[in-house]
Short mmCIF file of C-alpha atoms and ligand atoms in Angstrom, two decimals:
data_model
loop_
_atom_site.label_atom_id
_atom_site.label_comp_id
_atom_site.label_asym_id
_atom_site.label_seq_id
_atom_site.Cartn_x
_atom_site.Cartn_y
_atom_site.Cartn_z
CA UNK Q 10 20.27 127.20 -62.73
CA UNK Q 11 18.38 127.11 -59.12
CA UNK Q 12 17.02 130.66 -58.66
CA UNK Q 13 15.72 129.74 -55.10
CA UNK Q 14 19.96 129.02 -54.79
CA UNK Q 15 20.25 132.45 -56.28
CA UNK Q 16 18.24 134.40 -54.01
CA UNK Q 17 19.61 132.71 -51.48
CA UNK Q 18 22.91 133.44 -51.73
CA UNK Q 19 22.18 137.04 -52.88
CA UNK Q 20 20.54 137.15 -49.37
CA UNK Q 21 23.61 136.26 -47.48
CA UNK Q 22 25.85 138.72 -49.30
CA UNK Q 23 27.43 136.64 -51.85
CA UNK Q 24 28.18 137.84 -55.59
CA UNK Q 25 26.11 136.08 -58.59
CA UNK Q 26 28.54 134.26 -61.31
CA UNK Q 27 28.02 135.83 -64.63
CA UNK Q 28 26.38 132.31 -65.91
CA UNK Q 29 23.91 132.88 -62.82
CA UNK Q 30 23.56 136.50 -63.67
CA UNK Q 31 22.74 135.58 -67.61
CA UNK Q 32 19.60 132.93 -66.47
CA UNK Q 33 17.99 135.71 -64.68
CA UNK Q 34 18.34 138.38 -67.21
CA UNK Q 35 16.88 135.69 -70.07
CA UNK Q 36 14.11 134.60 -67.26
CA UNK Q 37 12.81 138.11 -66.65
CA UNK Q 38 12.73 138.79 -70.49
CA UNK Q 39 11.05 135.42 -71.77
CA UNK Q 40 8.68 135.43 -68.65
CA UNK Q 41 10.30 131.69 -67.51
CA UNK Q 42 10.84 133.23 -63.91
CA UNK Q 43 8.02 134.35 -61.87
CA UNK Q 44 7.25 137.67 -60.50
CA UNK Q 45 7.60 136.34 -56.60
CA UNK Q 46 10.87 134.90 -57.40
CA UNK Q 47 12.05 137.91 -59.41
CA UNK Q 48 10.81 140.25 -56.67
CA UNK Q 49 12.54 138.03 -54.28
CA UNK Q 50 15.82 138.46 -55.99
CA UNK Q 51 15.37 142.42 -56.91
CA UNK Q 52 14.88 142.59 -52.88
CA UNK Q 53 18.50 140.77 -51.98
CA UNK Q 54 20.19 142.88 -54.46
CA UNK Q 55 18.28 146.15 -53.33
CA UNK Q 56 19.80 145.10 -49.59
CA UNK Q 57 22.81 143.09 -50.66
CA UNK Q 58 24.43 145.45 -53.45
CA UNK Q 59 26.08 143.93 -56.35
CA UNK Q 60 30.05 144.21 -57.14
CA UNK Q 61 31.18 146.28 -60.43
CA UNK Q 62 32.06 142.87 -62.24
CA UNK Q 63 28.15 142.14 -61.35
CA UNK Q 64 26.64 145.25 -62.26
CA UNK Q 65 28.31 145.85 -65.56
CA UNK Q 66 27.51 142.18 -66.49
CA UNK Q 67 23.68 142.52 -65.26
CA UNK Q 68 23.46 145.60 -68.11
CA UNK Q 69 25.16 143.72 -70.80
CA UNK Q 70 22.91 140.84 -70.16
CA UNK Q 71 19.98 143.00 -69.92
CA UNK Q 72 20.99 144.53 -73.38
CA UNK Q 73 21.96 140.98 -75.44
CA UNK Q 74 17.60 140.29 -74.22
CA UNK Q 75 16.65 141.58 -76.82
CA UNK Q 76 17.63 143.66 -79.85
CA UNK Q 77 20.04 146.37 -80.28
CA UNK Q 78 18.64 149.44 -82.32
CA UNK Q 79 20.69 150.15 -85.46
CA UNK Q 80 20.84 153.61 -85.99
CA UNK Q 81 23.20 154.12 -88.87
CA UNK Q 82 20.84 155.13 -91.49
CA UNK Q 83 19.99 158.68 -89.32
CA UNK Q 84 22.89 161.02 -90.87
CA UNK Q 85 24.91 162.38 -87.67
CA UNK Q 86 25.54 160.93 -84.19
CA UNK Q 87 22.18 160.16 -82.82
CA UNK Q 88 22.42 161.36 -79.31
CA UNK Q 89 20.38 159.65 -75.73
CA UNK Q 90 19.05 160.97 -72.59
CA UNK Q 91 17.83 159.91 -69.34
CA UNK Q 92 16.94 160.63 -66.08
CA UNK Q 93 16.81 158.75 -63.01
CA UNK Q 94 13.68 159.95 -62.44
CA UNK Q 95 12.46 163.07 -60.08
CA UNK Q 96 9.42 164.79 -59.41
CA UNK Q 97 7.98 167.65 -61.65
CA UNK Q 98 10.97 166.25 -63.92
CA UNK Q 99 9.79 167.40 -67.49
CA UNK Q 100 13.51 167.93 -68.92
CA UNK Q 101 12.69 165.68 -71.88
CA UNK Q 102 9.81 167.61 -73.60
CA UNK Q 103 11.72 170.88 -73.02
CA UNK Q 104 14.98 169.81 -74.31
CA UNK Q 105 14.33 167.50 -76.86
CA UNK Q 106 12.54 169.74 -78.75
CA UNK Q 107 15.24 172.64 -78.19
CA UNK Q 108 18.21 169.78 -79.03
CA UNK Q 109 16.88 168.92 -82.39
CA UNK Q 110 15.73 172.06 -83.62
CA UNK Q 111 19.32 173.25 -82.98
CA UNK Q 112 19.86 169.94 -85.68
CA UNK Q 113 20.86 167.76 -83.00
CA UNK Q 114 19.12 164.00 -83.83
CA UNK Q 115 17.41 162.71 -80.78
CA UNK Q 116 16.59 159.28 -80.41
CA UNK Q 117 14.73 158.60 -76.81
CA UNK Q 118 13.99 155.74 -75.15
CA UNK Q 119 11.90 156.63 -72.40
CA UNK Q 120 10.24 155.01 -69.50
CA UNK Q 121 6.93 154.96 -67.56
CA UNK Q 122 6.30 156.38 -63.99
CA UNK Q 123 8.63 154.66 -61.44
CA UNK Q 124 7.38 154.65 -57.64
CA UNK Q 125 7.32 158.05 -57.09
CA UNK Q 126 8.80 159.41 -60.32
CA UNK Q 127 6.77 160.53 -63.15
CA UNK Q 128 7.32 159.05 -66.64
CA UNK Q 129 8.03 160.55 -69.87
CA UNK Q 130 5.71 157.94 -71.66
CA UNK Q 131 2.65 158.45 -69.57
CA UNK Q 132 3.23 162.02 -70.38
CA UNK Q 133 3.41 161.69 -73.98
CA UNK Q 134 -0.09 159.44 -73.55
CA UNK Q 135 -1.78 162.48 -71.68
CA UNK Q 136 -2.18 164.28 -74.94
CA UNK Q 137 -4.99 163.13 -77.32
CA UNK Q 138 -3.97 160.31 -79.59
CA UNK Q 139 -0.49 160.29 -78.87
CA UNK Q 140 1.42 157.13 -78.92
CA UNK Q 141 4.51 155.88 -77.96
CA UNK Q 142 5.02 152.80 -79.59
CA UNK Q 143 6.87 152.68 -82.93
CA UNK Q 144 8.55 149.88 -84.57
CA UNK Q 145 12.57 150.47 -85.49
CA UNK Q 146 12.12 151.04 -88.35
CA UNK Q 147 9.56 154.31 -88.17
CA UNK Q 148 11.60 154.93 -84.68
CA UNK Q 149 14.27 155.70 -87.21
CA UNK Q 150 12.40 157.19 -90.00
CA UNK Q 151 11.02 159.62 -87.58
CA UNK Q 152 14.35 160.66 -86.36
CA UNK Q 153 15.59 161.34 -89.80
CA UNK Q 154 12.96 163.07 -90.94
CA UNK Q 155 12.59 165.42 -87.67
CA UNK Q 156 15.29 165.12 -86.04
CA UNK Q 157 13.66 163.10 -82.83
CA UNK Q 158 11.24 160.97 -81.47
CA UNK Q 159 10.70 159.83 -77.87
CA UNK Q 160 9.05 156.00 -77.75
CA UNK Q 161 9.23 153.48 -74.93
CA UNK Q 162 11.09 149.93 -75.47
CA UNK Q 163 9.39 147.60 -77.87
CA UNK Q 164 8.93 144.23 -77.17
CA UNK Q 165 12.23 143.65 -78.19
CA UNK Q 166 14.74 146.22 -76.81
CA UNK Q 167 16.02 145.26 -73.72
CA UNK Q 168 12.85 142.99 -72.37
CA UNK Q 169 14.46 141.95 -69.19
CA UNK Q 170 14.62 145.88 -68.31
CA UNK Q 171 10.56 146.11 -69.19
CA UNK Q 172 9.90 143.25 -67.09
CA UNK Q 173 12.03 144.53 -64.28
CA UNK Q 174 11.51 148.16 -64.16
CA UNK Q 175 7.30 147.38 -64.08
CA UNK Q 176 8.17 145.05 -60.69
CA UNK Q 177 10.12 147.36 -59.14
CA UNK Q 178 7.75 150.14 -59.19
CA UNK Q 179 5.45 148.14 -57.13
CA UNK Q 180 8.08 146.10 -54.95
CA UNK Q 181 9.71 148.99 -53.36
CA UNK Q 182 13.03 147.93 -55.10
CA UNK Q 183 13.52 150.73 -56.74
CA UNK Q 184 16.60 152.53 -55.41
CA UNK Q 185 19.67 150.74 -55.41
CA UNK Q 186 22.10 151.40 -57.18
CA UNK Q 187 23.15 148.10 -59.52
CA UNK Q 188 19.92 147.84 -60.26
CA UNK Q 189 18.93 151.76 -61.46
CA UNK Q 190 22.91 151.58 -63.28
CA UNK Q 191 21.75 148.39 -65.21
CA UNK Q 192 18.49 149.55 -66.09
CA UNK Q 193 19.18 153.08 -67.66
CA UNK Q 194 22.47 151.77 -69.33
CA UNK Q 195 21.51 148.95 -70.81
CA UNK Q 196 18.53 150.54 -72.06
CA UNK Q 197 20.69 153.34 -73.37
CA UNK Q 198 23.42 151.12 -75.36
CA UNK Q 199 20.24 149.20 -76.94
CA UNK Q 200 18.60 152.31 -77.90
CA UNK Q 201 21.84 152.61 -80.47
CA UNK Q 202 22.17 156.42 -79.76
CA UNK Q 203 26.38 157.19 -80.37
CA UNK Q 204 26.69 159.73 -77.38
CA UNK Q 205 24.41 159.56 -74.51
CA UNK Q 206 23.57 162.16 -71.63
CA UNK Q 207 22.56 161.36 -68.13
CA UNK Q 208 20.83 163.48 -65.40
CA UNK Q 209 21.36 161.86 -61.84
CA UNK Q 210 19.01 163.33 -59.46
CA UNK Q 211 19.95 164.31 -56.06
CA UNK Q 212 17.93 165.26 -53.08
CA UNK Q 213 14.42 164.53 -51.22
CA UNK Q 214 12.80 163.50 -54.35
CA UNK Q 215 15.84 161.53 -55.63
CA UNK Q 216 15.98 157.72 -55.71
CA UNK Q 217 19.56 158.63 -54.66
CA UNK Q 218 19.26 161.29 -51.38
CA UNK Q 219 22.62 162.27 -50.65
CA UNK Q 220 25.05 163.54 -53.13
CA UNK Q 221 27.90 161.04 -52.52
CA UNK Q 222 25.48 157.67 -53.61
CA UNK Q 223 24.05 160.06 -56.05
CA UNK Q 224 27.65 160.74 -57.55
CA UNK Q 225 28.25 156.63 -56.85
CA UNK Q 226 25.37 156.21 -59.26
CA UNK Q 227 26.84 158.47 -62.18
CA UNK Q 228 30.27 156.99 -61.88
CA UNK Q 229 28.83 153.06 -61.84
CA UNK Q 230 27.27 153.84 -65.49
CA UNK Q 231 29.74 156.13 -66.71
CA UNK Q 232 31.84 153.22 -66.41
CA UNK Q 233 29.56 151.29 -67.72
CA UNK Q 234 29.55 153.34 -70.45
CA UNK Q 235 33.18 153.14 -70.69
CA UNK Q 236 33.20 149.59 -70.98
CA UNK Q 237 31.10 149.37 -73.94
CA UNK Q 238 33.07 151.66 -75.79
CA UNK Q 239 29.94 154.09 -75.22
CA UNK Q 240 30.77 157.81 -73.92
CA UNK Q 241 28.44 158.64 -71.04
CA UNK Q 242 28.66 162.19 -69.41
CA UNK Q 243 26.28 162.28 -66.31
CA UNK Q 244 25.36 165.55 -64.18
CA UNK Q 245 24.32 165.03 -60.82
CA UNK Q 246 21.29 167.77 -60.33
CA UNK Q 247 19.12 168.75 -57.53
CA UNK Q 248 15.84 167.25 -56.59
CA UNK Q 249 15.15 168.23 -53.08
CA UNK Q 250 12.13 170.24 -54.38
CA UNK Q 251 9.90 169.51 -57.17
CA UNK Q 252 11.61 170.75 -60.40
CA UNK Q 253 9.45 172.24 -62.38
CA UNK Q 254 5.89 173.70 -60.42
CA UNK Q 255 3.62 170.62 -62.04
CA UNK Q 256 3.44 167.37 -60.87
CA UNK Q 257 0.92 165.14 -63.29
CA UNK Q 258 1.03 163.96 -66.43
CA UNK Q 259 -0.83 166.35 -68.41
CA UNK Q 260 -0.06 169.19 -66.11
CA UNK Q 261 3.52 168.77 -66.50
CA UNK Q 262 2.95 168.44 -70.84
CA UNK Q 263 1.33 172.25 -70.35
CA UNK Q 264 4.21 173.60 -67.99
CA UNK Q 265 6.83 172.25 -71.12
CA UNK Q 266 4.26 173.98 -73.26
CA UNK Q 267 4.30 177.02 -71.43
CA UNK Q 268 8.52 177.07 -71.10
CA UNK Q 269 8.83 176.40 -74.70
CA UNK Q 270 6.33 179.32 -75.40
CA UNK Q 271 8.33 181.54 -73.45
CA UNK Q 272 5.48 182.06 -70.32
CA UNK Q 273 7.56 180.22 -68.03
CA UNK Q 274 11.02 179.23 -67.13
CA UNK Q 275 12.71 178.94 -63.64
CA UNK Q 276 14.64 175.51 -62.39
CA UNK Q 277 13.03 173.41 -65.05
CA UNK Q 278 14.45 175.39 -67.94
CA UNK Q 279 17.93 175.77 -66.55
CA UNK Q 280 18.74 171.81 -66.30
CA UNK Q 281 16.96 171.20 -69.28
CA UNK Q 282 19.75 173.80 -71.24
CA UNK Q 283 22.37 172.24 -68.58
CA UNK Q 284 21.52 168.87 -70.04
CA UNK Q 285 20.63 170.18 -73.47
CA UNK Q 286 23.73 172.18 -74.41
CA UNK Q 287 25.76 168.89 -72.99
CA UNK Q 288 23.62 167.11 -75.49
CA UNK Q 289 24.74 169.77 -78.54
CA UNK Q 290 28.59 169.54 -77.58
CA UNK Q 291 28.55 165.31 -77.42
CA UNK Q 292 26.87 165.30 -81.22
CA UNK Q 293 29.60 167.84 -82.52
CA UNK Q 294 27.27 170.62 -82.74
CA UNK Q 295 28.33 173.24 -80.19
CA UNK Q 296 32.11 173.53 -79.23
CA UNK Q 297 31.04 174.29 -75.02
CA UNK Q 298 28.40 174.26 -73.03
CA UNK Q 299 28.33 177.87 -73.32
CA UNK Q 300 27.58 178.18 -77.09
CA UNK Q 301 25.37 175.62 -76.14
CA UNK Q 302 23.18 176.93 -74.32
CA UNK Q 303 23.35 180.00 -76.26
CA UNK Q 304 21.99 178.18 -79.02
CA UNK Q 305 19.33 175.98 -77.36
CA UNK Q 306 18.00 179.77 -76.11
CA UNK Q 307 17.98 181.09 -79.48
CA UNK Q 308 15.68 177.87 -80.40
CA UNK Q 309 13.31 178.91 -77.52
CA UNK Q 310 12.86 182.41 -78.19
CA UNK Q 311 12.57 182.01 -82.29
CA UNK Q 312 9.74 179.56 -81.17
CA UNK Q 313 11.94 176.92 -82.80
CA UNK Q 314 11.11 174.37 -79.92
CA UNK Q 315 7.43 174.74 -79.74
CA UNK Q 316 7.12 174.45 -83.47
CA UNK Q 317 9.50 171.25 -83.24
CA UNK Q 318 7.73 169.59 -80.18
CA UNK Q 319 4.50 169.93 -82.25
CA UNK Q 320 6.01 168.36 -84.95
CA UNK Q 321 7.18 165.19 -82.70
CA UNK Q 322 3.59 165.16 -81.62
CA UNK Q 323 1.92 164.65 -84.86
CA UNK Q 324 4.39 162.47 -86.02
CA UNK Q 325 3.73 160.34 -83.26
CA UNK Q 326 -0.18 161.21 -83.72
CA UNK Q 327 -0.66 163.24 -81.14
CA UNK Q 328 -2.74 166.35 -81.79
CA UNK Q 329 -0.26 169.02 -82.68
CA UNK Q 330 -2.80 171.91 -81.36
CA UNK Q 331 -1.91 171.60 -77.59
CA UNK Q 332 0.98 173.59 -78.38
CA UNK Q 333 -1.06 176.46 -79.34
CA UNK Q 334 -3.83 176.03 -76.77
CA UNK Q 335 -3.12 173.73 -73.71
CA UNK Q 336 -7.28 173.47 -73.27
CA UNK Q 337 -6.84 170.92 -75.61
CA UNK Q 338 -5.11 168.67 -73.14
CA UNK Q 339 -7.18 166.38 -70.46
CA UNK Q 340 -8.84 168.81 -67.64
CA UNK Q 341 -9.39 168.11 -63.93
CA UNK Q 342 -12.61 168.23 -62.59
CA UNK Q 343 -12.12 170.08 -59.46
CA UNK Q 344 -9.27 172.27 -57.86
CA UNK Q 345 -8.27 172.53 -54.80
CA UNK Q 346 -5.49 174.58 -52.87
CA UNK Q 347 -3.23 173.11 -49.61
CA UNK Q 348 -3.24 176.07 -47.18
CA UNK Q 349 -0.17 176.88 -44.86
CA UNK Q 350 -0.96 175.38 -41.74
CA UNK Q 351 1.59 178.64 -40.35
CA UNK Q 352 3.37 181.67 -41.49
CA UNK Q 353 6.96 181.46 -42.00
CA UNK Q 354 9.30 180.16 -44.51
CA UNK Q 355 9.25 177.09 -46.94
CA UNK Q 356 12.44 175.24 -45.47
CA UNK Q 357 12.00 171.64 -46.65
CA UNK Q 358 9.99 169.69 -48.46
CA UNK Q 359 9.77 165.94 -48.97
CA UNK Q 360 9.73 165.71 -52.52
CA UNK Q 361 8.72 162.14 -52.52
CA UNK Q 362 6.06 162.42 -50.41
CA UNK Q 363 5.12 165.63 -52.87
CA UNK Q 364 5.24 162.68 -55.54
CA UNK Q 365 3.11 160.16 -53.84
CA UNK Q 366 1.08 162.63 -53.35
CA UNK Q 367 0.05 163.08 -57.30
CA UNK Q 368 0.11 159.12 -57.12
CA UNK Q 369 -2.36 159.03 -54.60
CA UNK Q 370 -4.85 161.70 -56.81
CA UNK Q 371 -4.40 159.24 -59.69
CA UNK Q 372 -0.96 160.54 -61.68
CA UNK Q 373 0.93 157.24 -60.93
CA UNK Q 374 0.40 153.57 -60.14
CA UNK Q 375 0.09 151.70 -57.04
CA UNK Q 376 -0.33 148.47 -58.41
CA UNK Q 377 1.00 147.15 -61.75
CA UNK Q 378 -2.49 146.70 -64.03
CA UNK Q 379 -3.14 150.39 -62.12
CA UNK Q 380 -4.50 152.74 -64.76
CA UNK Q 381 -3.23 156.55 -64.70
CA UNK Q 382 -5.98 159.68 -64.36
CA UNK Q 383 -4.40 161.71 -67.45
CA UNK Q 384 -5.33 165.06 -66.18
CA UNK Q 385 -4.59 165.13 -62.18
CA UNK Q 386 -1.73 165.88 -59.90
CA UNK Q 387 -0.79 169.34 -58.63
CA UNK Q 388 1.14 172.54 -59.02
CA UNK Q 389 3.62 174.09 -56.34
CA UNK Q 390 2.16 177.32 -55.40
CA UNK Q 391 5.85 178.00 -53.48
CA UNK Q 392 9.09 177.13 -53.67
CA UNK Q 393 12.05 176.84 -51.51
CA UNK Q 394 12.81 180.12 -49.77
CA UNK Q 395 9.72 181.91 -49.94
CA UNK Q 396 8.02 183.25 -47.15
CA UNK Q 397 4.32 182.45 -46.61
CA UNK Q 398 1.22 183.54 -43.96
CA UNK Q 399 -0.59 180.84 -42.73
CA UNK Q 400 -3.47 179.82 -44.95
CA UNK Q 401 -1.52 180.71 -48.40
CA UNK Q 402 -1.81 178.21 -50.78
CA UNK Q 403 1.83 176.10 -50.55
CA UNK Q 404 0.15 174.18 -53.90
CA UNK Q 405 -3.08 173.15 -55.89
CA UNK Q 406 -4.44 169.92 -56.04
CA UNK Q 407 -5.87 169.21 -59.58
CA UNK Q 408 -8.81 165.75 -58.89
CA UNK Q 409 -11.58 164.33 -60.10
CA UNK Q 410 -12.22 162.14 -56.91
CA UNK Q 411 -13.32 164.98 -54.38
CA UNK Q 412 -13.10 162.27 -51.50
CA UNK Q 413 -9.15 162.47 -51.84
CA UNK Q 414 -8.93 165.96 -51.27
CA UNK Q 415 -8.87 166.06 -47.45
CA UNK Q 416 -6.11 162.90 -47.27
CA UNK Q 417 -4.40 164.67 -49.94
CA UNK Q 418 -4.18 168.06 -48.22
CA UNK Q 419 -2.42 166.14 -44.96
CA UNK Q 420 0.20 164.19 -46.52
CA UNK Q 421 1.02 167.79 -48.67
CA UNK Q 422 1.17 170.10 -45.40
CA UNK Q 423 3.10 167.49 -43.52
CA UNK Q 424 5.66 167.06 -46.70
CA UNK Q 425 6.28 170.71 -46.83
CA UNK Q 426 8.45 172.06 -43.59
CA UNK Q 427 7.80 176.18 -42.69
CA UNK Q 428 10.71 177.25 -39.84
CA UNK Q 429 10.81 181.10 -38.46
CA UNK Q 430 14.84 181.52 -39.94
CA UNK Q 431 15.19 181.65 -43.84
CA UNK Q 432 16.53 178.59 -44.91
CA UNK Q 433 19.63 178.42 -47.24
CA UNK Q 434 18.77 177.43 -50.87
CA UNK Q 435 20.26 174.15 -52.03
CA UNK Q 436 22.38 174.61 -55.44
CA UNK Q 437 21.34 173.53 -58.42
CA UNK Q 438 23.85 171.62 -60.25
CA UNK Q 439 26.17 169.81 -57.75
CA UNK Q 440 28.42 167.94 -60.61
CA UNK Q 441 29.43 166.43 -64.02
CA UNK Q 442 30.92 163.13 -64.04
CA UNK Q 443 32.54 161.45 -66.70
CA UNK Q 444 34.54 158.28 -66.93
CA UNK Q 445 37.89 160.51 -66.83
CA UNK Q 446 36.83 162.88 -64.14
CA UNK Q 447 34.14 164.32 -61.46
CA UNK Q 448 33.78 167.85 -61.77
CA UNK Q 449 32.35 169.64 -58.51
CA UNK Q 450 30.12 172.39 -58.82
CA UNK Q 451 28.65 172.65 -55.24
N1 URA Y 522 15.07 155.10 -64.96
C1 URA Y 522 15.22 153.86 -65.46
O1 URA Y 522 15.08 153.65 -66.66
N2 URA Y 522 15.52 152.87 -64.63
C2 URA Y 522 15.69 153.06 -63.32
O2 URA Y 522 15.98 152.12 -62.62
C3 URA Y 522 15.54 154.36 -62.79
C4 URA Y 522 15.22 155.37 -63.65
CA1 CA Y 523 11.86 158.56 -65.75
#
C-alpha cells in the first residue's frame, strides 16, 4: 500500500478501497505511518469528504485496531455517551452521575480537549489525584460496583482513533464529517456499551455550524450504528453560546458541582436531563423521556448525584471532598473581568473564539506535547438576550499569566456581538435522530 498514492488520490476526489482504507487505520494505530503523512491524508479527507461505504468502513477499521471491551459481566445494558464536543460542555459529569444513581450502568469512554472543545478527561485530571486510566478489567469492576466510570481509551481500544484524534486537534482537521462519524462511533462500539446516546452540537461553537451538516452528522453514525447492529439515538443541541457559564477545566468540574448541589442549573442542566432521561429509556429503565427526566430530577434534588459523582471520584482516586467544598479544586491566581465595550444587547457570540479564548489562558492545547493550566479559563458573566451598559462585565477571565489578560480581553469583546434591537433566542434542542426517523423540534 503507497500512502503518498493514497493522499493523492484522496486529493483529487477519489474514494479509498476498503483494503486502502484498512492500511491506514493499522498505520495510525501501530505508529508505521508518520504524522506528516497522516496529517496529509486527514487534510484530503477534511476537503475531499468520504462516501458512506468509506466512512462506515473507516469506523469498523478503526474499531478491529485494537480491542473490543467485553462488558457482559456488568448485570444490565451498559449504556454510552458522547458529545461532539462544545464549549462550556460539562453534560457528562452532570448526567452520569444523575444516570447511574437512577441504576442506570454507565460505561464512558471519554476524550481529551479537541481544538476548541474542552475534554471530559482533562476535566476529570483537574481534580487532585484523579485518574483516568483503568485497565478493562477495573473499567468493569468499577461499573458494577457503582454503576459508572468515565476513563479515556487504553492503549488498546481503538488506537487508530487515539492517534488520530491527538493530530487533528493540532492540524485543523477537525470538522468534517467522516472523520468526527468514525471517531465517536468506533470508539463507542469498542467501548462495548449495549445502547449508546449521542449529543451533536449545533451552532457557533459547534464543529458542525449549521443545523442541516449538524443533522448530516447524527444520521452518518446513526447509521453507523445501524450497521453494527448497535442502536444509536443522537440529539442535535445548540451550541451557539457557551453551554454552561464555565469554560476551563476545573472551572467547569465546580459549575457540575454546583448543578448537582442544586446552586445552579440553566442550559447545562436541561441537555444534560435531555440526554440523561434518553439514556434511562435506551437501558429499560424509564418508559419516556418524561418519566425520565422526572427521575433524573428526583436524583438531583435527594442529592443522589452529588453523592454518586463523589463516589466515581474516589473510585477513580480522585479526592471525593470537592463535592462538598469546590476550594479543594486547583485555584487561579488572578481574575479578571471583559468589560462591554457598549450598552445594548448580547446578540451573538462566537463560541469558538469564546473557546480559544480559554485555550489561549492555558485550558487547552496548541501544540500536541502542550501541557493544560488545571485551574484557568473563564465564566460568562451574560448570556444571550441580556441587555448590558457599557463597561459590565460580559465574562471573567480566571489566569495565572497576567501578560495574557489584555490579548485575552480583545479576542473576548470582539467574539461577543451587542446590537441596539433584542435579538431572538436560538432554541435549544433542534432534533432527535435515529436510524428510523429525524424528529424536528425547532
Ligand atoms: N469527539 C470525538 O471523540 N471525536 C471527534 O472527532 C469529535 C468529537
Ligand atoms: Ca469531547
Amino acid at each position: 500500500m503507497n500512502i503518498v498514492d493514497m493522499i493523492l488520490r484522496k486529493k483529487e476526489g477519489k474514494a479509498l478501497t476498503p483494503q486502502e482504507i484498512r492500511a491506514f487505520a493499522r498505520g495510525a494505530a501501530d505508529g508505521s505511518i508518520p504524522d506528516y503523512q497522516l496529517s496529509a491524508l486527514l487534510m484530503a479527507i477534511c476537503f475531499q469528504g468520504m462516501t458512506a461505504e468509506e466512512t462506515a468502513c473507516l469506523t469498523m477499521e478503526m474499531m478491529q485496531s485494537g480491542d473490543v471491551a467485553d462488558l457482559s459481566a456488568i448485570d444490565g445494558v451498559c449504556v454510552d455517551k458522547h458529545s461532539t464536543g462544545g464549549v462550556g460542555d460539562t453534560t457528562t459529569l452532570v448526567l452520569v452521575p444523575l444516570a447511574a444513581a437512577c441504576g442506570a450502568k454507565v460505561a464512558k469512554l471519554s476524550g481529551r480537549g479537541l481544538g476548541h472543545t474542552g475534554g471530559t478527561l482533562d476535566k476529570l485530571e483537574s481534580i487532585p489525584g484523579c485518574s483516568i486510566e483503568k485497565t478493562q478489567a477495573e473499567f468493569v469492576r468499577q461499573v458494577q460496583e457503582i454503576g459508572c466510570a468515565v476513563i479515556g481509551q487504553s492503549g488498546e481500544i481503538c488506537p487508530a482513533d487515539k492517534a488520530l484524534y491527538a493530530l487533528r486537534d493540532v492540524t485543523g482537521t477537525v470538522g468534517s464529517i467522516p472523520l468526527i462519524a468514525s471517531s465517536i462511533v468506533s470508539k463507542k462500539l469498542a467501548s462495548g456499551a449495549g445502547a449508546i446516546v449521542l449529543d451533536v452540537k449545533t451552532g457557533s461553537g459547534a464543529l458542525m455550524q449549521t443545523v442541516e451538516e449538524s443533522i448530516e452528522l447524527a444520521k452518518a453514525m446513526v447509521d453507523i450504528g445501524a450497521l453494527a447492529g448497535k442502536p444509536i439515538l443522537a440529539l442535535v443541541t445548540g451550541m451557539d453560546q457557551p453551554l454552561g457559564t464555565h469554560v476551563g477545566n476545573a472551572l467547569e468540574v465546580k459549575e457540575a458541582i454546583d448543578i448537582l448541589a442544586g446552586r445552579a442549573g440553566g442550559d447545562l442542566l436541561a441537555v444534560s436531563l435531555e440526554l440523561g432521561s434518553r439514556m434511562l429509556v435506551a437501558c429499560g429503565i424509564a418508559a419516556d423521556v418524561e418519566a425520565g427526566k422526572a427521575k433524573m430530577r428526583a436524583a438531583l434534588e435527594s442529592g443522589a448525584g452529588l453523592a454518586k459523582l463523589a463516589e466515581m471520584i474516589a473510585a477513580q482516586g480522585g479526592d471525593p471532598r470537592v463535592c462538598e467544598d469546590t476550594a479543594y479544586l486547583p485555584h487561579a491566581a488572578y481574575k479578571i473581568s471583559v468589560p462591554a465595550p457598549c450598552s445594548g444587547y448580547v446578540a451573538a457570540m462566537d463560541t469558538t473564539q469564546i473557546g480559544y479564548c480559554a485555550q489561549d489562558l492555558g485550558a487547552g492545547r496548541k501544540q500536541k506535547t502542550d501541557v493544560i493550566d488545571p485551574a484557568v479559563g473563564l465564566v460568562m458573566d451574560v448570556r444571550l438576550g441580556d441587555r448590558v451598559q457599557a463597561g459590565d462585565s460580559l465574562a471573567t477571565l480566571y489566569l495565572n499569566k497576567p501578560e495574557l489578560a489584555a490579548p485575552t480581553i480583545a479576542r473576548m469583546q470582539a467574539a461577543v456581538t451587542i446590537t441596539a434591537e433584542q435579538p431572538e433566542l436560538p432554541p435549544l434542542l433542534y432534533a432527535a435522530v435515529s436510524h428510523e426517523e429525524i424528529i424536528r423540534y425547532a
